Coordinates of C-alpha atoms and ligand atoms in Angstrom, one line a residue:
X1 CA 124.6 195.3 -34.0
X2 CA 124.0 198.7 -35.1
X3 CA 121.6 201.1 -36.3
X4 CA 122.2 202.0 -39.8
X5 CA 122.7 203.2 -42.8
X6 CA 126.4 203.4 -43.5
X7 CA 125.5 200.6 -41.3
X8 CA 124.8 199.0 -44.5
X9 CA 128.2 199.3 -45.8
X10 CA 129.6 198.4 -42.5
X11 CA 127.6 195.6 -42.4
X12 CA 128.8 194.3 -45.7
X13 CA 132.5 194.7 -44.8
X14 CA 132.2 192.7 -41.6
X15 CA 133.6 189.2 -41.7
X16 CA 130.7 186.9 -43.0
X17 CA 131.7 184.7 -40.1
X18 CA 129.9 187.1 -37.7
X19 CA 126.2 187.2 -37.1
X20 CA 125.0 190.7 -37.6
X21 CA 121.9 192.2 -36.5
X22 CA 121.2 195.3 -38.5
X23 CA 118.7 197.6 -36.4
X24 CA 116.9 200.7 -37.7
X25 CA 114.0 202.4 -36.2
X26 CA 112.1 203.2 -39.3
X27 CA 112.7 201.3 -42.6
X28 CA 115.8 200.3 -44.2
X29 CA 115.3 203.2 -47.0
X30 CA 114.6 206.1 -44.6
X31 CA 117.9 207.8 -43.8
X32 CA 120.1 210.9 -44.6
X33 CA 122.3 208.7 -46.9
X34 CA 119.2 208.1 -48.8
X35 CA 118.5 211.9 -49.3
X36 CA 122.0 212.8 -50.5
X37 CA 121.9 214.4 -53.5
X38 CA 125.2 216.2 -54.8
X39 CA 127.6 213.1 -54.4
X40 CA 130.7 211.8 -53.0
X41 CA 134.1 213.1 -53.2
X42 CA 137.1 211.1 -54.5
X43 CA 140.1 212.3 -56.2
X44 CA 140.0 209.9 -59.3
X45 CA 140.7 212.3 -61.9
X46 CA 144.0 212.5 -63.8
X47 CA 144.0 216.3 -62.9
X48 CA 143.4 215.4 -59.3
X49 CA 145.4 213.8 -56.4
X50 CA 144.7 212.8 -52.6
X51 CA 147.0 215.4 -51.7
X52 CA 144.9 218.2 -53.4
X53 CA 141.8 216.5 -51.7
X54 CA 143.4 216.7 -48.4
X55 CA 144.5 220.2 -48.9
X56 CA 140.9 221.3 -49.6
X57 CA 139.5 219.2 -46.7
X58 CA 141.9 221.0 -44.4
X59 CA 141.3 224.3 -45.4
X60 CA 137.4 223.9 -45.2
X61 CA 137.9 222.4 -41.8
X62 CA 139.2 225.7 -40.2
X63 CA 142.3 224.3 -38.2
X64 CA 140.5 221.7 -36.5
X65 CA 141.0 218.5 -39.1
X66 CA 143.1 215.7 -37.7
X67 CA 145.9 215.3 -40.8
X68 CA 146.0 211.7 -40.5
X69 CA 142.4 211.1 -40.8
X70 CA 142.1 213.2 -43.6
X71 CA 144.9 211.5 -45.4
X72 CA 143.4 208.3 -44.7
X73 CA 140.0 209.4 -46.0
X74 CA 141.5 211.0 -49.5
X75 CA 144.1 208.2 -49.8
X76 CA 141.5 205.4 -49.5
X77 CA 138.7 207.1 -51.4
X78 CA 139.5 205.7 -54.7
X79 CA 139.7 202.1 -53.7
X80 CA 136.3 202.6 -51.9
X81 CA 134.6 203.9 -54.9
X82 CA 135.8 200.6 -56.9
X83 CA 134.2 198.6 -54.3
X84 CA 130.8 200.6 -54.8
X85 CA 131.1 200.2 -58.3
X86 CA 131.6 196.4 -58.1
X87 CA 128.8 196.1 -55.9
X88 CA 126.8 197.6 -58.6
X89 CA 126.5 201.4 -58.1
X90 CA 126.0 203.0 -61.0
X91 CA 127.5 206.4 -60.9
X92 CA 127.0 208.9 -64.0
X93 CA 129.7 208.3 -66.6
X94 CA 131.3 210.6 -69.3
X95 CA 131.9 208.3 -72.0
X96 CA 133.5 205.2 -70.1
X97 CA 134.9 207.6 -67.2
X98 CA 133.3 208.3 -64.1
X99 CA 131.6 211.9 -64.6
X100 CA 133.0 214.4 -61.8
X101 CA 131.5 217.6 -60.9
X102 CA 132.7 220.8 -59.0
X103 CA 131.3 221.6 -55.6
X104 CA 132.0 224.5 -53.3
X105 CA 135.6 224.8 -51.8
X106 CA 136.8 221.8 -54.1
X107 CA 139.8 223.0 -56.1
X108 CA 139.1 220.2 -58.7
X109 CA 136.1 218.5 -60.4
X110 CA 136.0 215.6 -57.9
X111 CA 132.3 214.6 -57.2
X112 CA 130.9 211.5 -58.4
X113 CA 127.3 211.3 -58.8
X114 CA 124.2 209.6 -59.9
X115 CA 122.0 212.4 -61.2
X116 CA 120.8 214.1 -58.1
X117 CA 119.8 211.0 -56.2
X118 CA 123.3 209.7 -55.6
X119 CA 122.4 208.8 -52.0
X120 CA 119.5 206.6 -53.2
X121 CA 121.6 205.0 -56.0
X122 CA 124.2 204.1 -53.3
X123 CA 121.6 202.9 -50.4
X124 CA 119.5 200.8 -52.6
X125 CA 122.4 198.9 -54.1
X126 CA 123.9 198.3 -50.6
X127 CA 120.6 197.2 -49.2
X128 CA 120.0 194.8 -52.1
X129 CA 123.4 193.2 -51.3
X130 CA 122.8 193.5 -47.4
X131 CA 119.5 191.5 -48.0
X132 CA 121.4 188.7 -50.0
X133 CA 123.7 188.2 -46.8
X134 CA 122.5 185.3 -44.8
X135 CA 124.9 186.4 -41.8
X136 CA 123.0 189.7 -41.5
X137 CA 119.4 189.9 -39.9
X138 CA 118.0 193.3 -40.6
X139 CA 115.4 194.2 -38.0
X140 CA 113.1 197.3 -38.7
X141 CA 111.1 199.6 -36.7
X142 CA 113.3 198.8 -33.7
X143 CA 114.8 201.5 -31.5
X144 CA 117.9 201.4 -29.7
X145 CA 117.4 203.1 -26.3
X146 CA 120.7 202.6 -24.4
X147 CA 123.9 200.9 -24.4
X148 CA 124.2 197.9 -22.1
X149 CA 127.5 198.1 -20.3
X150 CA 129.3 195.2 -18.3
X151 CA 129.5 196.6 -14.4
X152 CA 132.6 194.6 -13.9
X153 CA 134.7 195.6 -17.0
X154 CA 133.0 198.7 -18.4
X155 CA 132.6 196.8 -21.8
X156 CA 129.8 197.2 -23.9
X157 CA 127.9 194.3 -24.0
X158 CA 124.7 195.0 -26.1
X159 CA 121.9 197.5 -26.2
X160 CA 118.4 198.0 -24.8
X161 CA 115.8 197.9 -27.7
X162 CA 112.2 199.1 -28.1
X163 CA 110.8 196.4 -30.4
X164 CA 107.0 195.3 -31.1
X165 CA 105.7 197.0 -27.9
X166 CA 108.3 195.5 -25.7
X167 CA 111.8 196.7 -24.1
X168 CA 114.3 194.0 -24.1
X169 CA 118.1 193.7 -23.9
X170 CA 120.0 192.3 -26.6
X171 CA 123.5 191.0 -26.0
X172 CA 126.1 191.7 -28.6
X173 CA 130.1 191.1 -28.7
X174 CA 130.1 194.4 -30.3
X175 CA 128.1 197.5 -30.9
X176 CA 128.4 199.9 -33.8
X177 CA 126.3 203.0 -33.8
X178 CA 125.5 204.4 -37.3
X179 CA 122.7 206.4 -36.1
X180 CA 123.5 209.5 -38.5
X181 CA 123.2 213.2 -37.5
X182 CA 121.0 215.3 -35.2
X183 CA 119.4 218.0 -37.6
X184 CA 116.3 217.6 -36.0
X185 CA 117.3 219.5 -33.2
X186 CA 116.8 222.8 -34.9
X187 CA 113.7 223.9 -36.3
X188 CA 114.7 224.5 -40.0
X189 CA 116.7 221.4 -41.1
X190 CA 117.4 219.4 -44.3
X191 CA 117.6 216.0 -42.3
X192 CA 115.0 213.5 -42.2
X193 CA 112.9 213.1 -39.0
X194 CA 114.9 210.0 -37.8
X195 CA 117.8 212.3 -37.3
X196 CA 117.4 213.1 -33.7
X197 CA 121.1 212.7 -32.5
X198 CA 120.5 209.4 -31.0
X199 CA 123.9 208.0 -31.4
X200 CA 125.6 210.9 -29.6
X201 CA 123.1 211.1 -26.8
X202 CA 123.2 207.1 -26.0
X203 CA 127.0 207.1 -26.4
X204 CA 127.2 210.2 -24.0
X205 CA 125.1 208.7 -21.3
X206 CA 127.1 205.5 -21.5
X207 CA 130.4 207.6 -20.9
X208 CA 131.7 208.1 -24.4
X209 CA 134.1 210.9 -24.9
X210 CA 132.6 213.1 -27.5
X211 CA 134.2 216.1 -29.7
X212 CA 133.1 219.6 -31.3
X213 CA 129.6 219.4 -30.7
X214 CA 129.2 223.1 -31.2
X215 CA 130.2 222.8 -34.8
X216 CA 126.9 222.4 -37.0
X217 CA 126.9 223.0 -40.8
X218 CA 124.1 225.0 -42.0
X219 CA 123.3 224.5 -45.9
X220 CA 122.6 227.9 -47.5
X221 CA 120.2 226.8 -49.9
X222 CA 117.2 224.6 -48.5
X223 CA 113.5 225.4 -50.2
X224 CA 111.8 227.8 -48.3
X225 CA 108.0 227.7 -49.2
X226 CA 105.0 227.7 -46.8
X227 CA 104.1 224.1 -46.3
X228 CA 107.1 222.4 -48.0
X229 CA 109.9 220.6 -46.1
X230 CA 113.2 222.1 -46.3
X231 CA 114.0 220.1 -49.3
X232 CA 117.8 220.8 -50.0
X233 CA 118.8 222.4 -53.1
X234 CA 122.2 220.8 -53.9
X235 CA 125.4 222.7 -53.7
X236 CA 126.1 221.2 -57.2
X237 CA 123.5 223.6 -58.6
X238 CA 125.8 226.5 -57.7
X239 CA 128.6 224.5 -58.9
X240 CA 127.1 224.0 -62.3
X241 CA 126.4 227.8 -62.4
X242 CA 123.3 229.0 -60.5
X243 CA 123.2 232.4 -59.0
X244 CA 122.2 233.5 -55.6
X245 CA 120.0 236.7 -55.8
X246 CA 118.0 239.1 -53.6
X247 CA 114.7 240.4 -54.0
X248 CA 116.0 243.1 -56.4
X249 CA 117.8 240.4 -58.6
X250 CA 121.5 241.3 -57.4
X251 CA 124.1 238.8 -56.8
X252 CA 124.7 239.8 -53.4
X253 CA 127.2 236.8 -52.1
X254 CA 130.3 238.5 -53.6
X255 CA 129.6 241.5 -51.0
X256 CA 130.8 238.8 -48.4
X257 CA 133.2 236.5 -50.2
X258 CA 135.5 236.7 -53.4
X259 CA 134.2 233.3 -54.3
X260 CA 130.6 234.5 -54.3
X261 CA 128.3 231.5 -54.1
X262 CA 131.0 229.0 -54.4
X263 CA 132.5 230.4 -50.8
X264 CA 132.4 227.5 -48.2
X265 CA 128.9 226.8 -46.8
X266 CA 129.3 228.5 -43.5
X267 CA 130.4 231.9 -45.2
X268 CA 127.4 231.5 -47.9
X269 CA 124.9 230.6 -45.2
X270 CA 126.2 233.5 -42.9
X271 CA 125.9 235.8 -46.1
X272 CA 122.3 234.9 -46.4
X273 CA 121.6 235.3 -42.8
X274 CA 123.2 238.8 -42.6
X275 CA 121.8 239.9 -46.0
X276 CA 118.1 239.1 -44.9
X277 CA 118.9 240.6 -41.5
X278 CA 119.8 244.0 -43.2
X279 CA 117.2 243.8 -46.0
X280 CA 114.1 241.9 -44.8
X281 CA 111.0 242.9 -43.0
X282 CA 110.9 239.7 -41.2
X283 CA 114.3 238.1 -41.5
X284 CA 113.2 234.7 -39.7
X285 CA 110.7 233.9 -42.3
X286 CA 112.2 235.6 -45.3
X287 CA 114.2 234.2 -48.4
X288 CA 116.4 234.9 -51.0
X289 CA 116.4 233.2 -54.5
X290 CA 118.4 230.6 -56.2
X291 CA 118.6 231.3 -60.1
X292 CA 118.9 228.2 -62.1
X293 CA 118.4 229.9 -65.5
X294 CA 122.3 230.6 -66.1
X295 CA 122.5 226.7 -66.5
X296 CA 121.6 225.4 -69.9
X297 CA 118.3 223.8 -69.7
X298 CA 119.4 220.4 -71.1
X299 CA 121.9 220.3 -68.1
X300 CA 119.6 220.9 -65.6
X301 CA 117.0 218.3 -66.9
X302 CA 120.0 215.7 -67.2
X303 CA 122.0 216.7 -63.7
X304 CA 119.0 217.6 -61.5
X305 CA 115.7 215.8 -62.4
X306 CA 114.8 215.3 -58.9
X307 CA 115.1 219.2 -57.9
X308 CA 113.1 219.9 -61.0
X309 CA 110.5 217.4 -60.0
X310 CA 110.2 218.7 -56.4
X311 CA 110.2 222.4 -57.2
X312 CA 107.3 221.7 -59.9
X313 CA 105.4 219.7 -57.1
X314 CA 105.6 223.2 -55.3
X315 CA 104.6 225.1 -58.1
X316 CA 108.0 226.4 -59.1
X317 CA 109.0 226.1 -62.7
X318 CA 113.2 226.3 -62.3
X319 CA 113.4 227.2 -66.0
X320 CA 111.6 230.3 -65.9
X321 CA 111.7 231.5 -62.5
X322 CA 114.0 231.3 -59.4
X323 CA 113.8 229.1 -56.2
X324 CA 113.1 230.6 -52.9
X325 CA 115.7 229.5 -50.7
X326 CA 117.0 229.8 -46.9
X327 CA 119.7 228.3 -44.7
X328 CA 118.8 225.3 -42.6
X329 CA 120.6 222.9 -40.2
X330 CA 122.5 220.3 -42.3
X331 CA 125.5 218.4 -40.9
X332 CA 126.6 218.1 -37.5
X333 CA 130.6 218.1 -37.4
X334 CA 130.8 217.1 -34.0
X335 CA 130.3 213.4 -32.5
X336 CA 131.7 210.6 -30.5
X337 CA 135.4 210.4 -30.8
X338 CA 136.8 207.3 -32.7
X339 CA 140.1 206.4 -34.2
X340 CA 140.9 205.1 -37.6
X341 CA 139.2 201.6 -36.8
X342 CA 136.1 203.3 -35.4
X343 CA 136.8 202.6 -31.9
X344 CA 135.5 204.5 -29.2
X345 CA 136.8 204.9 -25.5
X346 CA 134.4 202.3 -24.5
X347 CA 135.5 198.7 -25.2
X348 CA 133.1 197.0 -27.6
X349 CA 131.7 200.2 -28.8
X350 CA 132.1 201.5 -32.2
X351 CA 130.7 204.4 -34.3
X352 CA 130.7 205.2 -38.2
X353 CA 129.2 208.1 -40.0
X354 CA 127.8 211.3 -39.1
X355 CA 127.4 210.3 -35.6
X356 CA 131.3 209.8 -35.1
X357 CA 134.0 212.4 -34.8
X358 CA 136.6 210.8 -36.9
X359 CA 138.6 214.1 -37.2
X360 CA 138.0 214.6 -41.0
X361 CA 135.7 217.5 -40.9
X362 CA 137.3 219.9 -38.4
X363 CA 135.2 223.0 -37.9
X364 CA 133.4 222.5 -41.0
X365 CA 132.7 219.7 -43.5
X366 CA 134.0 220.0 -47.0
X367 CA 130.9 219.2 -49.4
X368 CA 130.5 215.5 -50.4
X369 CA 133.2 214.3 -48.0
X370 CA 130.4 212.6 -45.5
X371 CA 129.2 210.0 -47.9
X372 CA 132.9 209.3 -48.5
X373 CA 133.6 209.0 -44.7
X374 CA 130.8 206.7 -44.3
X375 CA 132.4 204.3 -46.7
X376 CA 135.9 204.8 -46.2
X377 CA 135.6 204.2 -42.3
X378 CA 133.0 201.7 -42.6
X379 CA 135.4 199.4 -44.6
X380 CA 137.5 199.3 -41.6
X381 CA 135.3 197.2 -39.7
X382 CA 136.8 194.3 -41.5
X383 CA 139.4 194.5 -39.0
X384 CA 137.0 193.8 -36.2
X385 CA 137.2 190.3 -36.3
X386 CA 140.2 189.6 -33.9
X387 CA 138.7 191.6 -31.5
X388 CA 135.5 190.4 -31.5
X389 CA 136.6 186.5 -31.2
X390 CA 138.4 187.2 -28.2
X391 CA 135.6 188.1 -26.2
X392 CA 133.6 185.2 -24.6
X393 CA 130.9 186.7 -22.3
X394 CA 128.7 184.1 -21.2
X395 CA 125.3 184.8 -22.7
X396 CA 122.9 186.5 -20.2
X397 CA 119.3 185.6 -20.0
X398 CA 116.3 187.8 -19.3
X399 CA 115.4 187.3 -15.5
X400 CA 111.9 188.9 -15.3
X401 CA 109.1 190.8 -17.1
X402 CA 107.5 193.8 -15.9
X403 CA 104.3 195.7 -17.4
X404 CA 104.0 199.5 -17.6
X405 CA 100.7 200.7 -16.1
X406 CA 99.2 204.0 -16.1
X407 CA 95.6 205.6 -16.1
X408 CA 94.5 206.6 -19.4
X409 CA 94.5 210.4 -18.2
X410 CA 98.2 210.2 -17.0
X411 CA 99.2 208.7 -20.3
X412 CA 97.5 211.3 -22.3
X413 CA 98.6 214.0 -20.2
X414 CA 102.1 212.9 -20.7
X415 CA 101.9 212.6 -24.3
X416 CA 100.6 216.2 -24.6
X417 CA 103.8 217.5 -22.6
X418 CA 106.1 215.3 -25.0
X419 CA 104.3 216.8 -27.9
X420 CA 104.9 220.1 -26.8
X421 CA 108.6 219.5 -26.1
X422 CA 109.0 218.0 -29.7
X423 CA 108.1 221.3 -31.2
X424 CA 109.7 223.7 -28.4
X425 CA 113.1 222.1 -28.3
X426 CA 113.8 222.8 -32.1
X427 CA 112.3 226.1 -31.9
X428 CA 114.7 227.3 -29.0
X429 CA 117.7 225.7 -30.5
X430 CA 117.1 227.7 -33.9
X431 CA 116.6 231.0 -32.1
X432 CA 119.6 230.7 -29.7
X433 CA 122.1 228.1 -31.3
X434 CA 121.4 228.8 -35.2
X435 CA 123.7 230.3 -37.6
X436 CA 124.6 233.3 -35.2
X437 CA 125.1 232.7 -31.7
X438 CA 125.5 234.9 -28.5
X439 CA 126.3 234.2 -24.9
X440 CA 123.1 235.3 -23.2
X441 CA 120.8 233.7 -25.5
X442 CA 122.6 230.6 -25.1
X443 CA 122.7 230.7 -21.3
X444 CA 118.9 231.4 -21.3
X445 CA 118.3 228.6 -23.6
X446 CA 120.5 226.1 -21.7
X447 CA 118.5 227.0 -18.5
X448 CA 115.3 226.4 -20.2
X449 CA 116.6 222.9 -21.7
X450 CA 117.9 221.7 -18.3
X451 CA 114.4 222.6 -16.6
X452 CA 112.9 220.4 -19.4
X453 CA 115.3 217.5 -18.8
X454 CA 114.2 217.7 -15.2
X455 CA 110.4 217.8 -16.0
X456 CA 111.1 215.0 -18.6
X457 CA 112.7 212.7 -15.8
X458 CA 109.8 213.2 -13.5
X459 CA 107.3 211.8 -16.1
X460 CA 105.9 208.6 -15.0
X461 CA 107.0 206.8 -18.2
X462 CA 110.4 208.0 -17.7
X463 CA 110.5 206.7 -14.2
X464 CA 109.4 203.3 -15.3
X465 CA 111.7 203.2 -18.3
X466 CA 114.9 204.4 -16.5
X467 CA 114.3 202.2 -13.5
X468 CA 114.4 198.9 -15.5
X469 CA 117.3 196.8 -14.6
X470 CA 119.4 195.2 -17.5
X471 CA 117.9 191.9 -18.1
X472 CA 114.6 193.2 -17.0
X473 CA 112.1 193.4 -20.0
X474 CA 108.9 195.5 -20.1
X475 CA 105.8 195.0 -21.9
X476 CA 103.5 198.0 -22.9
X477 CA 99.7 197.6 -24.1
X478 CA 98.9 201.3 -24.1
X479 CA 97.0 202.6 -27.3
X480 CA 99.7 203.6 -30.1
X481 CA 102.4 202.8 -27.7
X482 CA 105.0 202.2 -30.5
X483 CA 104.7 205.9 -31.9
X484 CA 104.5 207.3 -28.3
X485 CA 107.7 205.3 -27.0
X486 CA 109.5 206.6 -30.1
X487 CA 108.7 210.1 -29.3
X488 CA 109.7 209.5 -25.8
X489 CA 113.2 208.0 -26.7
X490 CA 113.6 211.0 -29.2
X491 CA 112.8 213.8 -27.0
X492 CA 115.1 212.4 -24.5
X493 CA 117.9 212.4 -27.1
X494 CA 116.8 215.8 -28.4
X495 CA 117.1 217.3 -24.7
X496 CA 120.7 215.8 -24.5
X497 CA 121.8 216.7 -28.0
X498 CA 120.5 220.4 -27.2
X499 CA 122.2 220.4 -23.8
X500 CA 125.6 219.3 -25.3
X501 CA 125.5 221.8 -28.2
X502 CA 124.5 224.7 -26.1
X503 CA 127.3 223.9 -23.3
X504 CA 129.7 223.5 -26.2
X505 CA 128.7 226.6 -27.9
X506 CA 129.1 228.8 -24.8
X507 CA 132.4 226.8 -24.0
X508 CA 134.0 228.2 -27.3
X509 CA 134.3 231.8 -27.2
X510 CA 135.4 232.5 -30.6
X511 CA 134.0 232.2 -34.1
X512 CA 135.2 229.2 -36.4
X513 CA 133.8 227.0 -39.0
X514 CA 130.3 226.1 -38.3
X515 CA 130.1 228.1 -35.1
X516 CA 129.6 231.9 -35.2
X517 CA 129.5 233.9 -32.0
X518 CA 128.3 237.4 -32.8
X519 CA 130.0 238.5 -29.6
X520 CA 133.2 236.9 -30.4
X521 CA 133.4 237.2 -34.2
X522 CA 137.0 236.5 -34.5
X523 CA 138.8 233.1 -35.3
X524 CA 141.4 233.1 -32.2
X525 CA 144.5 231.0 -32.7
X526 CA 144.3 230.1 -28.9
X527 CA 141.2 228.4 -29.9
X528 CA 142.7 226.1 -32.4
X529 CA 142.1 223.2 -30.2
X530 CA 139.1 220.5 -30.1
X531 CA 136.4 220.7 -27.6
X532 CA 136.1 217.4 -25.7
X533 CA 133.0 216.4 -23.5
X534 CA 133.0 213.4 -20.9
X535 CA 130.0 213.3 -19.0
X536 CA 129.4 216.9 -17.6
X537 CA 133.3 218.0 -17.9
X538 CA 134.4 220.1 -20.9
X539 CA 137.9 220.7 -21.9
X540 CA 140.2 221.5 -24.7
X541 CA 142.4 219.0 -26.6
X542 CA 145.0 219.6 -29.0
X543 CA 144.4 219.1 -32.8
X544 CA 146.7 216.4 -34.4
X545 CA 148.9 218.3 -36.8
X546 CA 146.3 220.3 -38.9
Ligands
FAD601 C1 119.2 216.4 -47.5 C2 120.7 216.0 -47.5 C3 121.7 215.8 -48.6 C4 122.9 215.3 -48.5 N1 123.7 215.5 -49.5 C5 124.9 214.7 -49.3 C6 125.8 214.6 -50.5 O1 125.6 215.2 -51.8 N2 127.1 214.2 -50.2 C7 127.7 213.7 -48.8 O2 128.9 213.4 -48.9 N3 126.9 213.9 -47.8 C8 125.2 214.5 -47.9 N4 124.6 214.6 -47.0 C9 125.1 214.0 -45.6 C10 125.0 212.5 -45.6 O3 123.9 212.2 -46.3 C11 125.0 212.1 -44.2 O4 126.2 212.6 -43.4 C12 125.4 210.6 -44.3 O5 124.3 210.3 -45.1 C13 125.3 210.1 -42.9 O6 125.1 208.7 -43.0 P1 124.7 207.8 -41.6 O7 124.9 206.5 -42.0 O8 125.8 208.4 -40.5 O9 123.2 208.1 -41.3 P2 121.8 208.0 -42.0 O10 122.1 207.7 -43.2 O11 121.1 209.0 -41.4 O12 121.4 206.6 -41.2 C14 121.1 206.6 -39.8 C15 120.1 205.5 -39.6 O13 120.1 204.9 -38.2 C16 118.7 205.0 -37.8 N5 118.6 205.3 -36.3 C17 119.1 206.6 -35.8 N6 118.7 206.5 -34.4 C18 118.4 205.1 -34.2 C19 118.0 204.5 -33.0 N7 117.8 205.1 -32.0 N8 117.7 203.2 -33.3 C20 117.5 202.5 -34.3 N9 117.8 203.1 -35.4 C21 118.4 204.5 -35.5 C22 117.9 205.8 -38.6 O14 116.7 205.2 -38.7 C23 118.6 205.7 -40.0 O15 118.3 204.4 -40.8 C24 123.3 215.0 -47.1 C25 122.3 215.0 -46.1 C26 121.1 215.4 -46.4 C27 120.2 215.4 -45.0

């Protein structure tokens, strides 16, 4: 049972003999996977090899990738792509071959795509297949709140779930968390609003070991226009030849790295950040420009129809003018520690996709490796059967029903408090733990977040929900309760994610990959270690042969 999306592929890979519940807090189509544009990396061309893909991934990961996990990813890429093609995913073709593009920090043309809506092509195809499978039940608008652990064995035996105005407990032999990233913890993000770090927070509260949470990839080019979402302008646009220019029309990225706009993402993001700090009157709201005019117009139309459409919607004609862009939080490298079979340290609990830390991304993800990771590791769930079948927990039945009561005034006051938190958490995180970090700002933000956590726990709604015993179901009949309880649960997770990122960023006193400390700007060999988190303990652990 699991929040999806690469849940979708994972569910398809599970043996059909298992009964599977695929839970998603919104609709099956709303996810970061659906929004993925650029593509999916795989060394399938004769000029390429898994070995080269491994080298590029290790290089981007800045010393923190686990080599065995990276090799596993690169070596299984080709067979997993075949499996997607067999399921019906229509990647772009060049003649009869798969078309491949170049993206930043890849040494070969290696990125498969379906125009600039690759994620949508993959997710719609997988969703169609999932809906055909009689052993998979899709449950939409259902929010996983917490894991349910056996007090005797510590094994994960299910989750608590908010569904149709009711909190209930769902028993399962195994739980797979596939809840995606946590970009919403930052005010500027390319992630959809469902990406609130739920899996990491849920797993952490249950005692799962987490890793490298300070590493956040900031995408250099998100559309920056008043009123518009931070729509991502894919890396592939720069791969095809677009230029990054400043207000004076100068290609400034070469001032910061010899690869210019094709340097790794963290370098390009920091180049933009630093350039704006030095040149803009108000760097927080300023932007640079992405000029697509060096790309032939026909190619733009063919490769980037969605970018053309979205820009047009915001009044930008990419054929005649550059696009205003600035960096935004994009991908969370850290997550729940998993092995090659997606197992966590909690028996019965698995994690796949962005919420997991498999060891493939290290301190900085190589572009287009995340969809690949979802597929390659999702496929590993076919090995789950033996483990699941050995478990013979007696089904537990719900023992009682309780109802939440609150006066209308209390309910409304608490909702106002929650809405304020929803705005203020991302704001403080962007200011203190964004592209450039520094001890004092991190510590001040941490103190504020800890105060908010205490205030949050003191709310009447929190006291009620957190006081429920497993097997005790709860009903709510307050107005608009589905949205309000989702807000409550997401804020709880955002607070935990913010706390975990801040503590991890304070812990690592160096700069590397997606973690830049202006007070410790150097990469230090002594810090070529993972940051591990278990409950409230932070410690270092060796990198496995990077
Ligand atoms: C704009 C954008 C473009 C990208 N482009 C690329 C690209 O070109 N190539 C690439 O490799 N990667 C790309 N990425 C990254 C990649 O898309 C993600 O890392 C990947 O899709 C994550 O997949 P996932 O299954 O882990 O999470 P998601 O696809 O985000 O799915 C998570 C699902 O879990 C559900 N969920 C979350 N919490 C709960 C809960 N508590 N209860 C119930 N359900 C819950 C959500 O509703 C959602 O359906 C991009 C990301 C973004 C945001």
